[in-house]
XYZ file of C-alpha atoms in Angstrom:
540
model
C 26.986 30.008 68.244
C 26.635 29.095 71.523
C 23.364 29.989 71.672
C 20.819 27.569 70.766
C 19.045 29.972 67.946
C 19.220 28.681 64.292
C 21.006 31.177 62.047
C 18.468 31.152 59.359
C 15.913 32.451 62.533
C 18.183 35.245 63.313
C 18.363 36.314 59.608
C 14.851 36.623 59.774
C 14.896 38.985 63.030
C 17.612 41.045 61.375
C 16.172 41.938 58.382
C 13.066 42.698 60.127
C 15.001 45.407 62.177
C 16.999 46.374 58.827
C 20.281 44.807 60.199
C 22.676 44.965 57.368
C 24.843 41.791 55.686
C 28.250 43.067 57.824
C 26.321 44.248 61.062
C 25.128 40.562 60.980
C 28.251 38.816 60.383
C 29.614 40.895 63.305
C 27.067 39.957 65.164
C 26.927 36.275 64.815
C 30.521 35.683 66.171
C 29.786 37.878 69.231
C 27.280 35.980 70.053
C 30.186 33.043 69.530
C 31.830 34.325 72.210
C 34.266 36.215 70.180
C 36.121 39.194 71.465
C 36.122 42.393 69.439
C 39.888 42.157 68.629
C 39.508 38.381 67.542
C 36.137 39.713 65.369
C 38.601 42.762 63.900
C 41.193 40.476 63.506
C 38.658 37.771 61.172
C 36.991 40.463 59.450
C 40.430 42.952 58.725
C 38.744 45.882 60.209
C 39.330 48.087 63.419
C 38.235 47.253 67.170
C 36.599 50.997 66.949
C 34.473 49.424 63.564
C 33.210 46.012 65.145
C 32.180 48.403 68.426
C 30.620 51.056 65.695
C 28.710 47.702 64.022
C 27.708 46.288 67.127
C 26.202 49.592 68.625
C 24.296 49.890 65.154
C 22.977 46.320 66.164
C 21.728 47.317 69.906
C 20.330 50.428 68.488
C 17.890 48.304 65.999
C 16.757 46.341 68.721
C 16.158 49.113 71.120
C 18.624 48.021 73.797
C 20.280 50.747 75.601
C 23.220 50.792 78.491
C 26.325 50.116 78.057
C 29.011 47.209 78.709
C 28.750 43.845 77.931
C 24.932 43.578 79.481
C 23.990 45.307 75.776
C 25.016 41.300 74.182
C 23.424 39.449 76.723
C 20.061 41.429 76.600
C 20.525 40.705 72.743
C 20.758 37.101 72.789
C 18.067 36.991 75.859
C 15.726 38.831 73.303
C 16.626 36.334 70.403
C 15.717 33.418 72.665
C 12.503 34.992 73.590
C 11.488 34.919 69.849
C 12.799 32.012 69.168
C 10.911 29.912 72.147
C 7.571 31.771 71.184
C 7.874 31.220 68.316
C 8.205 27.654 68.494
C 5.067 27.122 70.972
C 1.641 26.508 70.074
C -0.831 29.550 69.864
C -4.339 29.231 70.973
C -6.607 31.170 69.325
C -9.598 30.844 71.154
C -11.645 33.362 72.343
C -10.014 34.606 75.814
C -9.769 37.741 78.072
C -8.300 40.691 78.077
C -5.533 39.547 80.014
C -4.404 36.835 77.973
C -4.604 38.082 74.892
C -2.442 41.256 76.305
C 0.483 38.444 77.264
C -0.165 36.586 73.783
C 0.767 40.313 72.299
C 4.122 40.460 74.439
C 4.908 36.867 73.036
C 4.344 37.420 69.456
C 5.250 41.267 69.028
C 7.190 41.996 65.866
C 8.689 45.569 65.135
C 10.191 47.531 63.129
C 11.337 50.621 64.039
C 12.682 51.707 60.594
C 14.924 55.511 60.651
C 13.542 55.789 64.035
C 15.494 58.255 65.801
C 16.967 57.192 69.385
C 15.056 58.564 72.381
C 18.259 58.100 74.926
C 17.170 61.900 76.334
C 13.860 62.842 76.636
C 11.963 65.727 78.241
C 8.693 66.184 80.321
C 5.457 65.756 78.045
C 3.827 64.147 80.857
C 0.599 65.494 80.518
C 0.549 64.947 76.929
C 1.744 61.293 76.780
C -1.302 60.583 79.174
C -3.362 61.718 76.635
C -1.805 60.283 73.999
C -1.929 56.769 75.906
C -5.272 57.084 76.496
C -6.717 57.846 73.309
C -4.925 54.967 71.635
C -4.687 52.251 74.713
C -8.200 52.872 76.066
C -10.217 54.706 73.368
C -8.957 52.588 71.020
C -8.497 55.250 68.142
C -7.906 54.477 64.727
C -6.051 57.323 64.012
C -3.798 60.170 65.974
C -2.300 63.036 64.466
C 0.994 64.891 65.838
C 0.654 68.143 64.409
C 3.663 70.831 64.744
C 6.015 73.326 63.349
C 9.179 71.834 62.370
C 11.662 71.594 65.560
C 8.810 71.122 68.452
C 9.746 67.577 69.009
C 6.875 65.567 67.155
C 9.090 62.743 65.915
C 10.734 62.011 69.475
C 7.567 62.511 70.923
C 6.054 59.454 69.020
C 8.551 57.518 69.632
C 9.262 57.953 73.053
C 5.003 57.316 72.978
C 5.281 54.060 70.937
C 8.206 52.538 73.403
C 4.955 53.345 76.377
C 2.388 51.393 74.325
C 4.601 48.843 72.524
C 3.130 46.066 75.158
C -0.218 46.455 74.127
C 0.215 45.541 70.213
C 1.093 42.413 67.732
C 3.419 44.881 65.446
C 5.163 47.951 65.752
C 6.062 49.608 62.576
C 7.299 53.089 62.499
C 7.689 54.292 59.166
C 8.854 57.708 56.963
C 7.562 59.196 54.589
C 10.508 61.819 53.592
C 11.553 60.360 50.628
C 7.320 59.899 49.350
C 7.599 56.530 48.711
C 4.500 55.817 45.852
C 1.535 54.951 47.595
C 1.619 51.156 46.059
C 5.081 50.477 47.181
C 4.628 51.488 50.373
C 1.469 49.234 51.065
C 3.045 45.968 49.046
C 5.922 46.730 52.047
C 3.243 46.903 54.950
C 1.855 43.734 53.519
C 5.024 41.818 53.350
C 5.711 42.796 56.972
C 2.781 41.155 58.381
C 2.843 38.098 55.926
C 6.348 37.581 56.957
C 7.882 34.564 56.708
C 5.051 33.407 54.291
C 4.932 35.064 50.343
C 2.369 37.214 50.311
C 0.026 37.706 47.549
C -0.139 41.147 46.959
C -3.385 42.521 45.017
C -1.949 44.962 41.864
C -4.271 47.518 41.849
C -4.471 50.425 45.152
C -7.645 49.769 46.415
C -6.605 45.630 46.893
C -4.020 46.712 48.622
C -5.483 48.965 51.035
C -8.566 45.908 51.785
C -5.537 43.712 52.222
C -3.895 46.317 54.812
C -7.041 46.419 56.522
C -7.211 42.446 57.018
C -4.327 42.478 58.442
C -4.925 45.403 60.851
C -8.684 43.924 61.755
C -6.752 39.990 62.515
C -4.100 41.739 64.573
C -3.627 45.049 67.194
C -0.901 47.148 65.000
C 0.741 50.687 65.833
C 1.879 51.681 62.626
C 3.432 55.155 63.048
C 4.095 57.614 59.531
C 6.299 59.922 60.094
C 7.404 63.498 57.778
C 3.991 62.782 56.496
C 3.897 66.250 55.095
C 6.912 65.119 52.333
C 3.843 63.472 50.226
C 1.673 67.039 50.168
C 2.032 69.368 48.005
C 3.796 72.651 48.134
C 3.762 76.290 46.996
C -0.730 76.089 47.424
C -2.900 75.375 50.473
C -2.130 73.091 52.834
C -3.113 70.057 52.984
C -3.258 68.527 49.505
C -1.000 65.320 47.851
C 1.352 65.584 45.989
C 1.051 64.068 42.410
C 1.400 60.422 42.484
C 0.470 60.054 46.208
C -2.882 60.586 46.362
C -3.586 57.130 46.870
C -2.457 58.388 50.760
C -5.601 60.006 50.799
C -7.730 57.150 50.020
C -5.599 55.067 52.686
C -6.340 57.551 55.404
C -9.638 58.095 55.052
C -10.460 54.208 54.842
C -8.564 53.251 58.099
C -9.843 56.265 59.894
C -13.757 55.038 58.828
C -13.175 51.330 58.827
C -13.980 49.083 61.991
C -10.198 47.698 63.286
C -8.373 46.964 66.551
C -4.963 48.942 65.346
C -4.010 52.392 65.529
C -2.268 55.076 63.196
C -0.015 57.722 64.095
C 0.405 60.557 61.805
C 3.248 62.827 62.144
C 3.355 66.173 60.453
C 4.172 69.704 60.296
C 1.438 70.110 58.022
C -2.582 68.813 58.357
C -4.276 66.586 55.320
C -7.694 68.359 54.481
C -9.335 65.111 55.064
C -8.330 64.786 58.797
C -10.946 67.785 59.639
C -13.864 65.934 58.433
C -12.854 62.595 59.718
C -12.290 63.889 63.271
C -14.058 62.542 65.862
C -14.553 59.836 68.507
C -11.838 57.564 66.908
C -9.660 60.425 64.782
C -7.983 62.545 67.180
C -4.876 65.477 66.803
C -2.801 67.037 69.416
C -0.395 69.587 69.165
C 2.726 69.410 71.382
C 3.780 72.538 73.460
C 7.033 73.830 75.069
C 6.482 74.199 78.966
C 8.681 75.717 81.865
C 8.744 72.519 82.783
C 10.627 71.273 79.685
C 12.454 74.232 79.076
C 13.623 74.095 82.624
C 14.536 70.580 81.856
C 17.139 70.997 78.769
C 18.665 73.941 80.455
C 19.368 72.262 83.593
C 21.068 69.647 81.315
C 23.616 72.067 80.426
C 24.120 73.415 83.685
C 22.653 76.343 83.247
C 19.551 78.148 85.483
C 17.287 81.437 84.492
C 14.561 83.956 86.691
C 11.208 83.356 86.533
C 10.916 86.299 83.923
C 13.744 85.320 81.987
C 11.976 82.223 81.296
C 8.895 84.084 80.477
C 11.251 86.064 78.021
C 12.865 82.475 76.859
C 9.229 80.939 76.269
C 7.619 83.986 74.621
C 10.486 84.048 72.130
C 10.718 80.769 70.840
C 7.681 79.159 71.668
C 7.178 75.701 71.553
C 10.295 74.809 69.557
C 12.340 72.528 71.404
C 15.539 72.179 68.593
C 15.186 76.469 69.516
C 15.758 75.782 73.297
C 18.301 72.936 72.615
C 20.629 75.292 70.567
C 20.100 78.265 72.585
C 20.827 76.301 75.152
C 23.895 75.332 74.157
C 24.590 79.060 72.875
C 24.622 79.973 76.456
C 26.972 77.598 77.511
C 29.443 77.777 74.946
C 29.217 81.293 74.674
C 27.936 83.357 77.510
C 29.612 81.970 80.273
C 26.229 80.509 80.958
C 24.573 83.541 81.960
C 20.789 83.409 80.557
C 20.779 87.047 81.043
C 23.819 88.630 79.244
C 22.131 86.063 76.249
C 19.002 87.867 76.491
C 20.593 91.286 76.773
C 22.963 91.000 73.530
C 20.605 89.248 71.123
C 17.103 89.808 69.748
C 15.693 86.669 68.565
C 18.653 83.874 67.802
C 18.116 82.070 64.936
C 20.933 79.289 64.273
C 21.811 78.231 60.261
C 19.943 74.849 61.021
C 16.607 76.253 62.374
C 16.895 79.014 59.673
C 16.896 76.184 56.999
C 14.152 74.775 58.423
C 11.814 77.585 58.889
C 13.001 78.381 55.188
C 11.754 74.741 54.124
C 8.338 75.774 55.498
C 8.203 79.038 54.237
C 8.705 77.860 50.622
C 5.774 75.476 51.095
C 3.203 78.416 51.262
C 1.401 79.564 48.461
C 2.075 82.877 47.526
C -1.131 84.425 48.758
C 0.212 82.719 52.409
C 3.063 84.541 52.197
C 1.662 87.650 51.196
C -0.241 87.310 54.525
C 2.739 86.304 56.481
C 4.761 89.615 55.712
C 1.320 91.660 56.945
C 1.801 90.029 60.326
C 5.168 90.324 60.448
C 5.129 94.014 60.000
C 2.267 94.725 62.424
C 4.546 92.830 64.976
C 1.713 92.485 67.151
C -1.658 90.338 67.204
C -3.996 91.770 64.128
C -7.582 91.414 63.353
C -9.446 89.886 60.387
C -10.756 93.014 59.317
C -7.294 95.597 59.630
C -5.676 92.173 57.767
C -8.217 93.026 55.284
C -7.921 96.475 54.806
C -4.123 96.802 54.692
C -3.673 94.117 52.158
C -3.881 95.146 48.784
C -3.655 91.716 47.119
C -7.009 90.869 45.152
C -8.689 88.388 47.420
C -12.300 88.346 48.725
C -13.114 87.565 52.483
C -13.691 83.849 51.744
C -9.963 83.523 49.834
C -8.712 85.138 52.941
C -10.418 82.516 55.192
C -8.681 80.179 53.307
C -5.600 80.533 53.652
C -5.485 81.770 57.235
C -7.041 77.883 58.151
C -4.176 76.556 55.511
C -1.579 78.781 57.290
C -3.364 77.054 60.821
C -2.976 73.844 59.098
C 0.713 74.677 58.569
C 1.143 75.783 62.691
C 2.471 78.811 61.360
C -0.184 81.051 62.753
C -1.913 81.579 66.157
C -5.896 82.272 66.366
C -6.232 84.121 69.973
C -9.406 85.883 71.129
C -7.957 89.809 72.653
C -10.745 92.515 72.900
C -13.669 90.300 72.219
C -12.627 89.552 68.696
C -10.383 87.329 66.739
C -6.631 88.072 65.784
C -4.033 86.397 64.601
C -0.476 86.196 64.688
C 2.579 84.316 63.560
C 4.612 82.071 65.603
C 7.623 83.718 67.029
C 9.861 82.307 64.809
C 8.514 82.874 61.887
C 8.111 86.343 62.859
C 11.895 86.490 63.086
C 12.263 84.346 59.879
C 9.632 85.972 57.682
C 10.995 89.703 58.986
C 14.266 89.552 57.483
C 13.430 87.738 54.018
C 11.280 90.674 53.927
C 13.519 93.119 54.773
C 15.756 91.718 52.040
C 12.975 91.709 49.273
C 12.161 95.686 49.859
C 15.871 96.544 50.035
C 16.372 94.507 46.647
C 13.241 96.739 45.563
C 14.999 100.130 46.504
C 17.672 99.309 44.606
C 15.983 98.210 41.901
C 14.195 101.356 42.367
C 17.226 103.887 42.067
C 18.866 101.696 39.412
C 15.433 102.319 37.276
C 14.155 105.552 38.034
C 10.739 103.737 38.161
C 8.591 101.648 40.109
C 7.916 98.935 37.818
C 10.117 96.024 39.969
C 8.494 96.788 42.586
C 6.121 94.240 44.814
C 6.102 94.525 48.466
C 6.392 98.580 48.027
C 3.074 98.536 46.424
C 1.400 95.879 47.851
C 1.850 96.131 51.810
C 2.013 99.542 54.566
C 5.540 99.546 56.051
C 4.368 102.334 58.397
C 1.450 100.150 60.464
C 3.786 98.203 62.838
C 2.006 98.064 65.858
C 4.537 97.500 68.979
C 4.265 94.561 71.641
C 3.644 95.550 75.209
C 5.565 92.423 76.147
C 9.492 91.833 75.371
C 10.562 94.925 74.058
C 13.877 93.092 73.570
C 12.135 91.225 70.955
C 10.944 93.665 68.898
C 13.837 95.497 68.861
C 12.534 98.231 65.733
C 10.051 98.736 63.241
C 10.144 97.358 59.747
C 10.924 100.549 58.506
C 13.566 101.142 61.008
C 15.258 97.479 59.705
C 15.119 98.745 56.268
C 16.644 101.640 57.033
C 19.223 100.073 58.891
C 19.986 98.132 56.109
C 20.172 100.614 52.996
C 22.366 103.380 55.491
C 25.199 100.083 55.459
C 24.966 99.676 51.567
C 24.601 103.387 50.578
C 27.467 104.217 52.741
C 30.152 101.537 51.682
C 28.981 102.185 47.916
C 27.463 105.998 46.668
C 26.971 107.434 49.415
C 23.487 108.900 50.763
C 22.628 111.727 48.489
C 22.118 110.493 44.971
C 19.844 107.406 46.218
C 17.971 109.455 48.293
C 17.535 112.219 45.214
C 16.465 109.895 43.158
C 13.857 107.750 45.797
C 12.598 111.668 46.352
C 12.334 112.293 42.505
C 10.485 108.669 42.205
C 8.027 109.540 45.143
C 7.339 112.763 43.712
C 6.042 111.410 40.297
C 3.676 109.506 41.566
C 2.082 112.282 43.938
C -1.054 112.505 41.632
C -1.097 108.858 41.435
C -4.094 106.967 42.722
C -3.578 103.946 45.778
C -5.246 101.214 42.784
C -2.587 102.307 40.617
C 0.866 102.268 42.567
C -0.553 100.760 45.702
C 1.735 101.956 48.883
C 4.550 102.586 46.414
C 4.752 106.299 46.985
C 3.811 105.905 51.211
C 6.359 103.494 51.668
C 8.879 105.126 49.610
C 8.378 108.617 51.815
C 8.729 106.364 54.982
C 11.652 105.342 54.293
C 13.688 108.779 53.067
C 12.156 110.340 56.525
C 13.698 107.002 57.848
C 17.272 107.518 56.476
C 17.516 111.498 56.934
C 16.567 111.153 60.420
C-alpha cells in the first residue's frame, strides 16, 4: 500500500466496523492505487461489484459524498488511528477540554446494522433535548419510545453522529434477532478489551460488573435498538421474553449504577422497569410528526398542500413518518401530485408494508388489549373510562382495565387526552384504520358462521361488543367515512350478492335474532342487538 498503515492494523479497524474478508481485499488494493477495472480484472469480478464492495466499505465508516474524495477520506481516517494510536496517552487528571480531544483521538465505533441517515428531516427541537440530556445531564439511560414507522431508529442515529465527539466508543447495536443476554454482554466486553483477550466472567451477573468497569473507565454511547424483539408477546407490555430476562437485570443496574456512559433504548414497546427507574438520570421521549417535517418529505417529492390539507394529512396519520413517506410518494406517482384529489378519493391509505407492520404490533397484544382496541375502534371517536367500561362485556374489574390501557400506552397504541374535564382515550389513527377492518372481517366471518349454523355458538365479537355505539368525529369526516355497522354491511351486500343472494341469509339472521328475544344480555351478550343492526343495515 502506499499508505504507511500496517495491514494487520487495518484488519483490526475492519472487523471492528464488520468489514467482510472480500470488502477488505478490495479495499486494500484501492488504497494501492489500483483502478477498479485493474481490481475487477485481479479479483474476476465486475467494475459494478468492486464499486458495490467499495461503497459497502465507505458506508461502515460513515463517509458519505461521492467521487474519489470517498478513498482519500478513508485512508485520511486510517492514518488518524493509526498515529493515535501509536502516541503516548496521559492519563492524568486534566480538564474538560482535554479529555474531550483525548475522546476524538481514541474513539472506536461500531455502528453495527445501522441504517444510513443520507436524508433526514427536522427533529430540531427534539435532538436539543436529546443532546442535552445525554451531553450535559449526563444520563445513564434514554429511551426512544414509538409506534413502529415514526422514525425512532433514524432518529438515534442521526442523534449519535451529533454526540459521537463527546465519547471513547460508539456502539450501536440490535436486538431483532434477541441475541441471549450472555452472548450479547461477552460481545460488549470483547469490544472494549479489543486488541487484548478478555477474560470474560461465566455467570450473568460477572458479566454485567465487568460491563460496568468498562463503562465507569471510559465515556460510551452504546445504543440498543428493536429492543422490543426480547419482550414478550400476546400479554402486557413490557415483560422479557424467556431466556432474556437477564436484559432486565442489565437495565436496571446501569440505569442505578454511578458511570460516565450513556444508553439508548429504542423501542416500540416500554420495559416495566423503565417507569420506576425514571428520573434525574433515566429519561424517555417520544418522537412526533410536525408540519414542519411533513412539509419537509413532501417538498422532497415536489409536491405542496393548504394549510388544512395538512391538518387533514397530520390528523390522519399522525406521527408516522414511513405513512408520510409512502403517501408521499402515492401522490406523486399517482395523483399527478395533487394532495387534494389524494385526499378526496381515499379514506385512510394504508400500504402492504405499513399494514404488516401495524399487524406485527397488533399480534403482540394480549387478548384482553385487543378486546379493548375493537371498543375504540367502533366508537371512532375519543371514549371515557367509564362508557369503556360499560360497553365491554369481557369479565374484567376496573383495576384489569387499568392495566392494560397503561400496557396499550406502553405499546404507543393509545392516546390519554383530557376533553370535558375527564379522561378519554383513543387509538392512534392508524390503528384505528388497521384494527377497523380486521374487525370488520372477524364479524363478517361470524355472520357466516352464523347462517351456516343456525346458531350463535361461533360467535365472539357479536356477543361481546355494541356495533351500534359509534360515535362520529367532528373533525375529518373524510376519515371516518361510515359506521362499523355500515362497513359490515358493505361487506356482506358484496358476498350475499355474488353467492345466495339476500333473502335466505337475511331469513335465517331474522330467525336467529328472533330465538334469542327472551334471552338475557349475560347470556348472549349483544348477539341478538348486533344481529338486528345489521338486517336494518342490509334492507335499508
Amino acid at each position: 500500500m502506499t499508505t504507511p498503515i500496517p495491514q494487520n492494523f487495518v484488519q483490526t479497524i475492519a472487523k471492528q466496523r464488520a468489514v467482510t474478508d472480500a470488502e477488505l481485499e478490495t479495499v486494500f488494493m484501492a488504497l494501492d492505487g489500483q483502478s477498479t477495472a485493474t481490481i475487477a480484472t485481479k479479483l474476476g469480478i465486475s467494475d459494478i461489484a468492486v464499486r458495490k464492495r467499495l461503497g459497502e466499505v465507505y458506508k461502515k465508516f460513515q463517509i458519505g459524498g461521492n467521487g474519489p474524495g470517498k478513498l482519500s477520506e478513508l485512508r485520511h481516517q486510517l492514518l488518524f488511528s493509526y498515529h493515535t494510536e501509536q502516541e503516548a496517552i496521559d492519563f492524568s487528571p486534566r480538564g474538560k477540554g482535554s479529555l474531550f480531544k483525548m475522546a476524538i483521538g481514541r474513539r472506536q465505533e461500531d455502528w453495527g446494522q445501522a441504517p444510513d441517515v443520507s436524508v433526514f428531516y427536522g427533529r430540531t427541537e427534539e435532538l436539543t433535548t436529546l443532546k442535552q440530556w445525554i451531553v450535559s445531564d449526563n444520563c445513564r439511560l434514554v429511551a426512544l419510545l414509538g409506534l413502529a414507522g415514526s422514525g425512532k431508529t433514524i432518529l438515534s442515529v442521526q442523534l449519535a453522529k451529533q454526540v459521537q465527539n463527546e465519547f471513547d466508543f460508539v456502539i450501536w447495536r440490535s436486538l431483532r434477532s434477541a441475541p441471549a443476554p450472555s452472548d450479547f454482554l461477552t460481545n460488549l466486553i470483547e469490544i472494549f478489551s479489543n486488541p487484548q483477550k478478555p477474560d470474560v466472567p461465566l455467570d450473568l451477573n460477572g458479566k454485567i460488573s465487568r460491563l460496568v468497569e468498562y463503562l465507569r473507565k471510559q465515556r460510551c454511547l452504546l445504543i440498543l435498538d428493536d429492543f422490543e424483539a426480547i419482550l414478550r408477546p400476546e400479554e402486557l407490555a413490557g415483560h422479557y421474553r424467556e431466556g432474556c430476562e437477564g436484559y432486565r437485570d442489565l437495565i436496571v443496574r446501569l440505569c442505578e449504577v454511578n458511570h460516565n456512559s450513556c444508553v439508548v433504548l429504542v423501542s416500540s414497546e416500554e420495559p416495566t422497569e423503565l417507569a420506576l427507574l425514571a428520573g434525574e438520570k433515566v429519561r424517555s421521549l417520544k418522537p412526533v410528526i410536525s408540519e414542519e417535517i411533513a412539509r419537509e418529505i413532501f417538498q422532497e417529492k415536489g409536491l405542496s398542500a393548504q394549510d388544512r390539507e395538512w391538518k387533514i394529512l397530520l390528523s390522519r396519520y399522525g406521527g408516522n413518518l414511513l405513512a408520510l413517506k409512502i403517501v408521499a410518494t402515492t401522490i406523486h406517482e399517482f395523483f399527478e401530485g395533487n394532495v387534494l384529489k389524494f385526499l378526496e378519493a381515499t379514506a385512510l391509505f394504508i400500504e402492504e408494508h405499513i399494514s404488516n407492520l401495524l399487524a406485527q404490533q397488533f399480534e403482540r397484544m394480549s387478548s384482553s388489549e385487543q378486546e379493548i382496541s375493537y371498543s375504540l375502534a367502533i366508537a371512532q371517536s375519543p371514549i371515557s373510562l367509564a362508557t369503556l367500561r360499560e360497553q365491554m362485556l369481557v369479565n374484567s374489574s376496573l383495576s384489569d382495565l387499568l392495566k392494560n390501557l397503561d400496557s396499550l400506552g406502553r405499546r404507543s397504541l393509545i392516546e390519554k387526552i383530557s376533553e370535558g374535564g375527564e379522561t378519554v382515550f383513543m387509538l392512534q389513527p392508524l390503528i384505528v384504520k388497521y384494527v377497523t377492518d380486521r374487525l370488520i372481517d372477524r364479524i363478517r366471518s361470524e355472520v357466516l358462521e352464523t347462517v351456516k349454523t343456525q346458531g350463535i355458538e361461533r360467535m365472539r365479537l357479536l356477543k361481546t361488543h355494541n356495533l351500534s355505539i359509534s360515535i362520529a368525529r367532528k373533525a375529518d369526516k373524510k376519515a371516518r367515512n361510515h359506521s362499523i355497522l355500515e362497513l359490515v354491511k358493505n361487506r356482506l351486500q358484496v358476498l350475499f350478492a355474488k353467492t345466495t343472494g339476500f333473502e335466505e341469509p337475511l331469513n335465517i339472521l331474522t330467525k336467529v335474532a328472533s330465538n334469542l328475544e327472551d334471552k338475557s344480555i349475560l347470556e348472549v351478550g349483544y348477539a341478538r342487538e348486533n344481529l338486528m343492526q345489521i338486517i336494518s343495515e342490509i334492507q335499508c
